[in-house]
PDB file of N, CA and C in Angstrom:
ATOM      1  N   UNK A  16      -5.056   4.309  30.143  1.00  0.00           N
ATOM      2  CA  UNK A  16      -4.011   3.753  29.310  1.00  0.00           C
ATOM      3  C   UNK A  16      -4.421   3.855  27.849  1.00  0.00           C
ATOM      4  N   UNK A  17      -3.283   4.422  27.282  1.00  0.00           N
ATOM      5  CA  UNK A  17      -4.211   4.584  25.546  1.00  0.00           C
ATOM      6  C   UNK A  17      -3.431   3.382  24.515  1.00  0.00           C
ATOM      7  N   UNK A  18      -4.220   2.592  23.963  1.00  0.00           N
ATOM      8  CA  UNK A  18      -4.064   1.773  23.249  1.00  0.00           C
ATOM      9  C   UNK A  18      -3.157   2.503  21.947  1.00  0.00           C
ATOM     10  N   UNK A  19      -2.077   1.326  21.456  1.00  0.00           N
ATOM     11  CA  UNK A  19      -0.973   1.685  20.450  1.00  0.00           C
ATOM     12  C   UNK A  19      -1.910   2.145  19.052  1.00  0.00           C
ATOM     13  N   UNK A  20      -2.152   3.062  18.361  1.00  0.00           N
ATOM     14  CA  UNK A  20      -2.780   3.153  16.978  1.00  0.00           C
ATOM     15  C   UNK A  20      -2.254   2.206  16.110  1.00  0.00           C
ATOM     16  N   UNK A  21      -2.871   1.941  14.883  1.00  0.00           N
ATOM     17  CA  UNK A  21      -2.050   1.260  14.027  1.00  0.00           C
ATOM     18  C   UNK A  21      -0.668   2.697  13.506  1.00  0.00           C
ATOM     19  N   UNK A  22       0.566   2.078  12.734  1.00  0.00           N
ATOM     20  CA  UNK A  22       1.353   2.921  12.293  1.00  0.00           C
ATOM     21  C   UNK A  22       1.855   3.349  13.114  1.00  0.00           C
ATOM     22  N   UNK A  23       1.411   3.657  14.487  1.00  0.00           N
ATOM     23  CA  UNK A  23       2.400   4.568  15.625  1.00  0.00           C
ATOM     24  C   UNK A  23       3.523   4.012  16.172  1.00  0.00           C
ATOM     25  N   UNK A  24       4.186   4.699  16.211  1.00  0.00           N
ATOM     26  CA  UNK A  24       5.947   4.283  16.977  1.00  0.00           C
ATOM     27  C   UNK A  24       5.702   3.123  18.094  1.00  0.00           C
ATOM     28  N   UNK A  25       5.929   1.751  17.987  1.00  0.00           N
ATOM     29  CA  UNK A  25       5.744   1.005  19.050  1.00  0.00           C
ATOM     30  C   UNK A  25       4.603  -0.245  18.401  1.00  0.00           C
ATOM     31  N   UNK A  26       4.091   0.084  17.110  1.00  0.00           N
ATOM     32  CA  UNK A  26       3.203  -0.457  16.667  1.00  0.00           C
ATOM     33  C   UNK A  26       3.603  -1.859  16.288  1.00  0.00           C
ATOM     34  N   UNK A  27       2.710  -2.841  16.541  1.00  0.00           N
ATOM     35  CA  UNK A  27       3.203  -4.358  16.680  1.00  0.00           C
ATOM     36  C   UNK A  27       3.471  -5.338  15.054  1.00  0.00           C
ATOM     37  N   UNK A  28       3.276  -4.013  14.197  1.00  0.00           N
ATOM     38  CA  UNK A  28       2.815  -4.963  12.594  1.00  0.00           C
ATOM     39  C   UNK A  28       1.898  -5.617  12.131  1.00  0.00           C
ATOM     40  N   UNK A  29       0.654  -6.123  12.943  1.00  0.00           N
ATOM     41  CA  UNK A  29      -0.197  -6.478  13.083  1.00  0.00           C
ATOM     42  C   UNK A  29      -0.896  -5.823  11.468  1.00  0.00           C
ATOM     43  N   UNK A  30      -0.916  -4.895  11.582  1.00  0.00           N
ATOM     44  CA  UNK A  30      -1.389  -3.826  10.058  1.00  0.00           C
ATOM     45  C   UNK A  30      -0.881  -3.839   9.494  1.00  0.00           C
ATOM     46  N   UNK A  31       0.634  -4.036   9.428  1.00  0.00           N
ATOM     47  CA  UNK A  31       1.003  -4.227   8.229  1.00  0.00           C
ATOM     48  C   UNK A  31       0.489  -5.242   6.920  1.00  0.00           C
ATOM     49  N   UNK A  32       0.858  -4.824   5.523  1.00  0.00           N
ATOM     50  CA  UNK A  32       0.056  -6.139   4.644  1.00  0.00           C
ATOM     51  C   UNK A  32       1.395  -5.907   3.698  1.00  0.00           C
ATOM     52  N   UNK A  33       1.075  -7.460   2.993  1.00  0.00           N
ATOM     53  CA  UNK A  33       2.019  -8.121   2.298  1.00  0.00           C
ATOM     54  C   UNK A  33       1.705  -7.208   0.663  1.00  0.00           C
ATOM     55  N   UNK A  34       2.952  -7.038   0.080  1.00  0.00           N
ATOM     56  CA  UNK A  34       2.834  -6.026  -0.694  1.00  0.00           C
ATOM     57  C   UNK A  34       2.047  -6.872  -2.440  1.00  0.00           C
ATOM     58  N   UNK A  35       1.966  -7.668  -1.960  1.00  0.00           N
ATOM     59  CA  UNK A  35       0.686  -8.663  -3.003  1.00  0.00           C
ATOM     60  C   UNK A  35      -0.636  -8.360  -2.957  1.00  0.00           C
ATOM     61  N   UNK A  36      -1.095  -7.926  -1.366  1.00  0.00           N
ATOM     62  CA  UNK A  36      -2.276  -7.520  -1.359  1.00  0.00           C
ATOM     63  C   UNK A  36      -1.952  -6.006  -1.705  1.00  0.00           C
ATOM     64  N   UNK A  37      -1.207  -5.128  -1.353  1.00  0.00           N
ATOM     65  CA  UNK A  37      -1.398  -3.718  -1.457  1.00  0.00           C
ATOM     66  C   UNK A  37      -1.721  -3.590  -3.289  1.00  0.00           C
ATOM     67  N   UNK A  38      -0.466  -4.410  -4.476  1.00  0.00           N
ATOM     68  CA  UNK A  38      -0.698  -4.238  -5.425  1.00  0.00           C
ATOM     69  C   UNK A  38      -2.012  -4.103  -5.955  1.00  0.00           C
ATOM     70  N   UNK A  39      -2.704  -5.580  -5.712  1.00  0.00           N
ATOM     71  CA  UNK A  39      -3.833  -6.477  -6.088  1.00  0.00           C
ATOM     72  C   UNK A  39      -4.628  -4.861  -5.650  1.00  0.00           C
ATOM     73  N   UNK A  40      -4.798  -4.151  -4.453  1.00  0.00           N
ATOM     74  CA  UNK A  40      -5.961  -3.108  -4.028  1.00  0.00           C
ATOM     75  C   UNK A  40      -5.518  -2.346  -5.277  1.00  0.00           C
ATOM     76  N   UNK A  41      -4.847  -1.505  -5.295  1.00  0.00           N
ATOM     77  CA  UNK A  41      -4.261  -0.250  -6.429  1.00  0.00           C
ATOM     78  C   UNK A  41      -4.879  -0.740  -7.545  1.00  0.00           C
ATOM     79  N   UNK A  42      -3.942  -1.740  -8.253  1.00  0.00           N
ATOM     80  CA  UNK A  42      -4.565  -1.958  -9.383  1.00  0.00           C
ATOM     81  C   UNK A  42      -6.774  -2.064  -9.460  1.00  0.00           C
ATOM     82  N   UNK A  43      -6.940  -2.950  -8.387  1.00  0.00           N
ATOM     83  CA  UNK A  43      -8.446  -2.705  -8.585  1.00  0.00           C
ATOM     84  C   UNK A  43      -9.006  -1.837  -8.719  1.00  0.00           C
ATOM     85  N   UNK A  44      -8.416  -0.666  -8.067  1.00  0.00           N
ATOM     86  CA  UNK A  44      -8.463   0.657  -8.000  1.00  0.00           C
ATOM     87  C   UNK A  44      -8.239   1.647  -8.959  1.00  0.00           C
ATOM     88  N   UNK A  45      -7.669   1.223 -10.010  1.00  0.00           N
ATOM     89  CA  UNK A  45      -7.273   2.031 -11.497  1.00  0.00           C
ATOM     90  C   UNK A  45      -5.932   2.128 -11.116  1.00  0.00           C
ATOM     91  N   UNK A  46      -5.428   1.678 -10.780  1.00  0.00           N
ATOM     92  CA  UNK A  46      -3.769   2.156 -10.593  1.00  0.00           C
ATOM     93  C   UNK A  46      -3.007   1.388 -11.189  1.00  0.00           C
ATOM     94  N   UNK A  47      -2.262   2.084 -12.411  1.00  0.00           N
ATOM     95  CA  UNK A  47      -0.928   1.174 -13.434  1.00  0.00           C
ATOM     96  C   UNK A  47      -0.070   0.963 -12.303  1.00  0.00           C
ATOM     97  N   UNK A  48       0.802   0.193 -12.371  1.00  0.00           N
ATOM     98  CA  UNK A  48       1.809  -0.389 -11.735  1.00  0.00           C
ATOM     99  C   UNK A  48       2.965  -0.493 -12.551  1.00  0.00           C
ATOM    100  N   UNK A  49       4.084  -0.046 -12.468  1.00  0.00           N
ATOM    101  CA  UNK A  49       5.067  -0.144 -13.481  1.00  0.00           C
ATOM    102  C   UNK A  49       6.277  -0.485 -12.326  1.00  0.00           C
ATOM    103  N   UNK A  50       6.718  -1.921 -12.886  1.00  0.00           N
ATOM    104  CA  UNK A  50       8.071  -1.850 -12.248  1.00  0.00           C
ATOM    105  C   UNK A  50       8.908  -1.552 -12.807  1.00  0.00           C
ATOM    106  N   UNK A  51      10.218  -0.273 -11.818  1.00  0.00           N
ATOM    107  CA  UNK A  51      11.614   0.408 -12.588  1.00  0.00           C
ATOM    108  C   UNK A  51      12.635  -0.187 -11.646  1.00  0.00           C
ATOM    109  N   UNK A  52      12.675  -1.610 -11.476  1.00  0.00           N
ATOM    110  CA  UNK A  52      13.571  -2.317 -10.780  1.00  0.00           C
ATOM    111  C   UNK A  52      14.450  -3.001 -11.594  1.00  0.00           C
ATOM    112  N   UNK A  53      15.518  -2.354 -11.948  1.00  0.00           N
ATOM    113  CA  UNK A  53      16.775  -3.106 -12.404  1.00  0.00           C
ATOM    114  C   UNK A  53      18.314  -3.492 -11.303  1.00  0.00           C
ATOM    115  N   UNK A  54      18.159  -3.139 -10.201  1.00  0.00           N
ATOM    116  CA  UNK A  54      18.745  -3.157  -9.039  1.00  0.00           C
ATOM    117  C   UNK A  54      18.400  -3.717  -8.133  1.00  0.00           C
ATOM    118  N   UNK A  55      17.197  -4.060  -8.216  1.00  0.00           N
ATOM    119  CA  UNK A  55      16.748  -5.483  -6.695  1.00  0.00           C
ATOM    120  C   UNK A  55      16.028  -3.998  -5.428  1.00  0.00           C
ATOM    121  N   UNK A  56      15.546  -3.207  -6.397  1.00  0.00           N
ATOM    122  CA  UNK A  56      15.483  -2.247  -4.905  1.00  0.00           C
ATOM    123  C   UNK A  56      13.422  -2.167  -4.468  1.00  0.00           C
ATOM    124  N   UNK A  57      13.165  -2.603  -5.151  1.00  0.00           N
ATOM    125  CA  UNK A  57      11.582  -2.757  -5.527  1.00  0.00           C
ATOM    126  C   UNK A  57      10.761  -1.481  -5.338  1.00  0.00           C
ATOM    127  N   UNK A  58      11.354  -1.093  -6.723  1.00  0.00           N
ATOM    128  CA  UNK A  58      10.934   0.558  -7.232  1.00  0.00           C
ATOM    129  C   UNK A  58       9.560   0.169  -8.368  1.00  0.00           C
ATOM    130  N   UNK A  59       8.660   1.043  -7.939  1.00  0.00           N
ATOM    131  CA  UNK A  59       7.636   1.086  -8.697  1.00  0.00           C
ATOM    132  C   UNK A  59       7.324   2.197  -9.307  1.00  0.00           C
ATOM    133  N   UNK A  60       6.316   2.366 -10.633  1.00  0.00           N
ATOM    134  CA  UNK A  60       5.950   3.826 -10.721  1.00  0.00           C
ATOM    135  C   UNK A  60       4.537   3.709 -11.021  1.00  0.00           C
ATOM    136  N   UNK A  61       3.443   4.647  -9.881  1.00  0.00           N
ATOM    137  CA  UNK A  61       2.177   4.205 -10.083  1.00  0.00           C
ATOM    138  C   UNK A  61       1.463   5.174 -10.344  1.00  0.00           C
ATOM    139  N   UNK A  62       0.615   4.467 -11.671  1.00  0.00           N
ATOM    140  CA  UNK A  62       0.043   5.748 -12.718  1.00  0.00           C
ATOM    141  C   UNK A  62      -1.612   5.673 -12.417  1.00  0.00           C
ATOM    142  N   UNK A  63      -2.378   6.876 -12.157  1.00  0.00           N
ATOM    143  CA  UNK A  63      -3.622   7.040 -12.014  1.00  0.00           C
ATOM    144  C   UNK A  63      -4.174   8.205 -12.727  1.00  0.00           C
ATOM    145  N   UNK A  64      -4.459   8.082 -13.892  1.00  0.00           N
ATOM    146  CA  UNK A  64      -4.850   9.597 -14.545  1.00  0.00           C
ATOM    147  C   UNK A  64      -3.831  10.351 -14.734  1.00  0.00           C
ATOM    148  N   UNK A  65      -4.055  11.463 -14.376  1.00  0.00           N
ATOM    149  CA  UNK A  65      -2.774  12.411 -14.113  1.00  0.00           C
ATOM    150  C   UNK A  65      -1.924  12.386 -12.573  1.00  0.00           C
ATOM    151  N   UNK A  66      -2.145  11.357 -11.842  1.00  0.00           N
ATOM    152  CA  UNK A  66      -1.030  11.640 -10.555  1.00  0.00           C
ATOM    153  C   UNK A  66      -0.303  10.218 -10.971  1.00  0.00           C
ATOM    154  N   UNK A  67       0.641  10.509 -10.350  1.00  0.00           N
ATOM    155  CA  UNK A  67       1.840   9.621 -10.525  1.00  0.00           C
ATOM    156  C   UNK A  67       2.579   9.536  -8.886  1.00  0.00           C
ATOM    157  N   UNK A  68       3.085   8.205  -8.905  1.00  0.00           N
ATOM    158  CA  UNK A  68       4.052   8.595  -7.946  1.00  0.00           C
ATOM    159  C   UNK A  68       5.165   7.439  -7.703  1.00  0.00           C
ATOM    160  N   UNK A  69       6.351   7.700  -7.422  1.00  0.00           N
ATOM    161  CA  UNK A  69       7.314   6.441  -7.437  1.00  0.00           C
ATOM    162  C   UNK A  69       7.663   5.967  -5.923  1.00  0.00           C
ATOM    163  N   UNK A  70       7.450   4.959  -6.083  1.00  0.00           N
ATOM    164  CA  UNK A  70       7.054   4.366  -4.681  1.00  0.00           C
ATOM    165  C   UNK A  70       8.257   3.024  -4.474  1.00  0.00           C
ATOM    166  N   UNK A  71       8.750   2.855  -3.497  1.00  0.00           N
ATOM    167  CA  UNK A  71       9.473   1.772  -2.843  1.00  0.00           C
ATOM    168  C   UNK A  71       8.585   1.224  -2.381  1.00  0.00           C
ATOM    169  N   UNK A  72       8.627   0.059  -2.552  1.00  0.00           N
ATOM    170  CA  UNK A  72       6.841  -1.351  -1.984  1.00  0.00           C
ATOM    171  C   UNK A  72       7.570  -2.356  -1.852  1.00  0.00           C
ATOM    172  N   UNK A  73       8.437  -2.244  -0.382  1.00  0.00           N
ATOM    173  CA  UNK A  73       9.176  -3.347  -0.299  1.00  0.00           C
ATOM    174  C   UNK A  73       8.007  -4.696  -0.163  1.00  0.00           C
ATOM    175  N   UNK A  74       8.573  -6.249   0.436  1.00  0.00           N
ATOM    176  CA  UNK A  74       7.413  -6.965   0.492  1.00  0.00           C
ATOM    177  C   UNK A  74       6.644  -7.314   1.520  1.00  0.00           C
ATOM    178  N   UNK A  75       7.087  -6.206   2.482  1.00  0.00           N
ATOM    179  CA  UNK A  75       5.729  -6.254   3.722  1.00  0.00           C
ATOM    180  C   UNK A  75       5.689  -4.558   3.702  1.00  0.00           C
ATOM    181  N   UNK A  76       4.920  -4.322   3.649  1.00  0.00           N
ATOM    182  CA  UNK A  76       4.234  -2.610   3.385  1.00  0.00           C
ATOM    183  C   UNK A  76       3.481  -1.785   4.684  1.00  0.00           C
ATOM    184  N   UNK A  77       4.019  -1.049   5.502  1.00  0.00           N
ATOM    185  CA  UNK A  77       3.747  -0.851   6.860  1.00  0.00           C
ATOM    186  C   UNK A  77       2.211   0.452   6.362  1.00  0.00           C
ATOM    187  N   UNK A  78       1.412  -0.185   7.265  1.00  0.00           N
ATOM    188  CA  UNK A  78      -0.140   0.530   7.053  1.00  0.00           C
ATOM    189  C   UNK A  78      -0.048   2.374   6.948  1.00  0.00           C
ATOM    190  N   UNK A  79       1.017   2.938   7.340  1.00  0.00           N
ATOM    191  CA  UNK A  79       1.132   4.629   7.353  1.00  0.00           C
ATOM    192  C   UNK A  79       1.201   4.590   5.604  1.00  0.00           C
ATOM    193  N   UNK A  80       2.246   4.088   4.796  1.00  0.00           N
ATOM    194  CA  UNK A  80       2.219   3.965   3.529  1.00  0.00           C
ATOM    195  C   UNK A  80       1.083   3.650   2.636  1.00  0.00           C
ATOM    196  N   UNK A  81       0.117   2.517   3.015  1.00  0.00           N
ATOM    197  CA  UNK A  81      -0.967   2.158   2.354  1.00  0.00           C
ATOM    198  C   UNK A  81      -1.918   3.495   2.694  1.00  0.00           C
ATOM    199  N   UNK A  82      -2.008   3.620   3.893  1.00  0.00           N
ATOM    200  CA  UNK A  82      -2.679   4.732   3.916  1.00  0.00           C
ATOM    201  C   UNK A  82      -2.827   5.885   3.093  1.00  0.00           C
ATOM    202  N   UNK A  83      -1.318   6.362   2.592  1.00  0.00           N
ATOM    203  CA  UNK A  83      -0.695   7.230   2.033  1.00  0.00           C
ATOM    204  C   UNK A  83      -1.238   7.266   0.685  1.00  0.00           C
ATOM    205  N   UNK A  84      -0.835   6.172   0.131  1.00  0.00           N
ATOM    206  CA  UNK A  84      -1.447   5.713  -1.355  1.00  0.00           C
ATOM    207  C   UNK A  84      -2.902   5.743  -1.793  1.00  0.00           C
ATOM    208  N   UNK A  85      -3.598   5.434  -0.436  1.00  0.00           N
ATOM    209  CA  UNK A  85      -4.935   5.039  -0.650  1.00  0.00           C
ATOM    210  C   UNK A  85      -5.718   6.653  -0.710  1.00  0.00           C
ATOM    211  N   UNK A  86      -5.312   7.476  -0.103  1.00  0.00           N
ATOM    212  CA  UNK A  86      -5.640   8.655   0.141  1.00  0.00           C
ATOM    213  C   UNK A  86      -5.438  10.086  -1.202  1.00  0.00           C
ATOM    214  N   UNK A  87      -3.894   9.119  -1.534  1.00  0.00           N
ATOM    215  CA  UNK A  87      -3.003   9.847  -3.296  1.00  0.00           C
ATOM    216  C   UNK A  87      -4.168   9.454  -4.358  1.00  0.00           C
ATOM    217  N   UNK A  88      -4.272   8.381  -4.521  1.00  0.00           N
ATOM    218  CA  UNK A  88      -5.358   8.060  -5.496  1.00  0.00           C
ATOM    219  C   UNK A  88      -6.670   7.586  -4.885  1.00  0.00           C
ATOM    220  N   UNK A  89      -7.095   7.864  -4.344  1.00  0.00           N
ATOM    221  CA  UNK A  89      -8.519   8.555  -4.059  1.00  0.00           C
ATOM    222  C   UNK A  89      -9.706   7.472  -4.036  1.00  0.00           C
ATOM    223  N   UNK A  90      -9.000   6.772  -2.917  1.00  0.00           N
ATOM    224  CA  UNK A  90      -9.978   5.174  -2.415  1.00  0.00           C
ATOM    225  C   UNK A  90      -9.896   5.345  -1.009  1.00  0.00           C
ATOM    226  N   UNK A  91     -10.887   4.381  -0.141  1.00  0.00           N
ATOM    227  CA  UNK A  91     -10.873   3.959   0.903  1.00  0.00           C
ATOM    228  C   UNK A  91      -9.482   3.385   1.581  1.00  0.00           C
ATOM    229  N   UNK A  92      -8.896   3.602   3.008  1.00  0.00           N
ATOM    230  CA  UNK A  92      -7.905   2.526   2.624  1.00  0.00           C
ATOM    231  C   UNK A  92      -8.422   1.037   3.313  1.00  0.00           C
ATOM    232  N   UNK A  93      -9.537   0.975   3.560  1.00  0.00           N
ATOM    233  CA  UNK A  93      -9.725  -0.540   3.770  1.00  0.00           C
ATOM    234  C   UNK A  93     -10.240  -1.137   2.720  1.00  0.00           C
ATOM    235  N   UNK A  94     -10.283  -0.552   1.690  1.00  0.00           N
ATOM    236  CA  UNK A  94     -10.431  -1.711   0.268  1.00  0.00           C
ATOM    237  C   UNK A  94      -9.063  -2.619   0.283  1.00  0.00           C
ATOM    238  N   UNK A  95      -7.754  -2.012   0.993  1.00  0.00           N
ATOM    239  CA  UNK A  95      -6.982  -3.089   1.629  1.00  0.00           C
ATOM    240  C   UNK A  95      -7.166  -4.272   2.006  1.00  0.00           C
ATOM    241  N   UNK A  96      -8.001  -4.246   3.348  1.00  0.00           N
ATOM    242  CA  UNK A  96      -8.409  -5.031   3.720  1.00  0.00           C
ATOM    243  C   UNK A  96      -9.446  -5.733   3.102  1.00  0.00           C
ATOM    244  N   UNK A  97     -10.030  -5.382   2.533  1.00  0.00           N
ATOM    245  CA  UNK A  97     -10.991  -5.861   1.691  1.00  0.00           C
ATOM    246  C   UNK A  97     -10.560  -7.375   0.432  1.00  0.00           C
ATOM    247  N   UNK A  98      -9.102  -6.997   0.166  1.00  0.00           N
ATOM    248  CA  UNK A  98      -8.513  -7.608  -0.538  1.00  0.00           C
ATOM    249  C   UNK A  98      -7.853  -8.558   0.145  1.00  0.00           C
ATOM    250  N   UNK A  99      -7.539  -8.314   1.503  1.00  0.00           N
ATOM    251  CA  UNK A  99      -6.657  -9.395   2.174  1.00  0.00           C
ATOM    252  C   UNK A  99      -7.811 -10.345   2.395  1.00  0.00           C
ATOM    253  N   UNK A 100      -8.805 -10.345   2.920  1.00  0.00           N
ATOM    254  CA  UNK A 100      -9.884 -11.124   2.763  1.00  0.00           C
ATOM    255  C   UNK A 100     -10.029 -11.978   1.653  1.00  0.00           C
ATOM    256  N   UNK A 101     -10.107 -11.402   0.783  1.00  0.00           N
ATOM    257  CA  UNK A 101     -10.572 -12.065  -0.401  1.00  0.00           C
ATOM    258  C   UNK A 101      -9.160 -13.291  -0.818  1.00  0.00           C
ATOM    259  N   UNK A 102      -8.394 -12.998  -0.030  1.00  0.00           N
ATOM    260  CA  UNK A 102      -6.898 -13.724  -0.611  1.00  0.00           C
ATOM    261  C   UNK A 102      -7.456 -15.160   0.492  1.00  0.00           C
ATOM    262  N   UNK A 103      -8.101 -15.124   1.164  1.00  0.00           N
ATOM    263  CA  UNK A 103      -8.066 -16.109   2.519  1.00  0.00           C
ATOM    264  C   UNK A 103      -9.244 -16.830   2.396  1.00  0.00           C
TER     265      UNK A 103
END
């Protein structure tokens, strides 16, 4: 029987993190944060050197995305977790 991965179709949320901790990682991380939310849609634009990228970060953030980010600008992605810790 193969256990559900995190992120995979069927996945319980368990990994997911609250988009307070995802910020709080990025920014520790060198990452500007710019909110372009004039519509309630929770549009961001996140600046690292020369990469950029505009990101929807609603306020629970499913772990395939953090992943995503963590990998774009060029960190671990359990400095995530690292941060949810530190919130507790």
């Amino acid at each position: 029987m193969k256990l559900t991965s995190p992120g995979e179709p069927g996945d319980d949320g368990r990994y997911n993190l609250p988009r307070a901790i995802v910020v709080k990682t990025l920014e520790s991380n060198g990452v500007d944060i710019r909110p372009m939310d004039d519509m309630d849609l929770d549009l961001f634009l996140l600046v690292k050197g020369d990469k950029f990228s505009c990101e929807v970060l609603p306020p629970i953030i499913e772990i395939r995305k953090a992943i995503k980010l963590a990998k774009f600008f060029s960190f671990l992605p359990d400095e995530f977790y690292k941060s949810k810790n530190q919130l507790h």
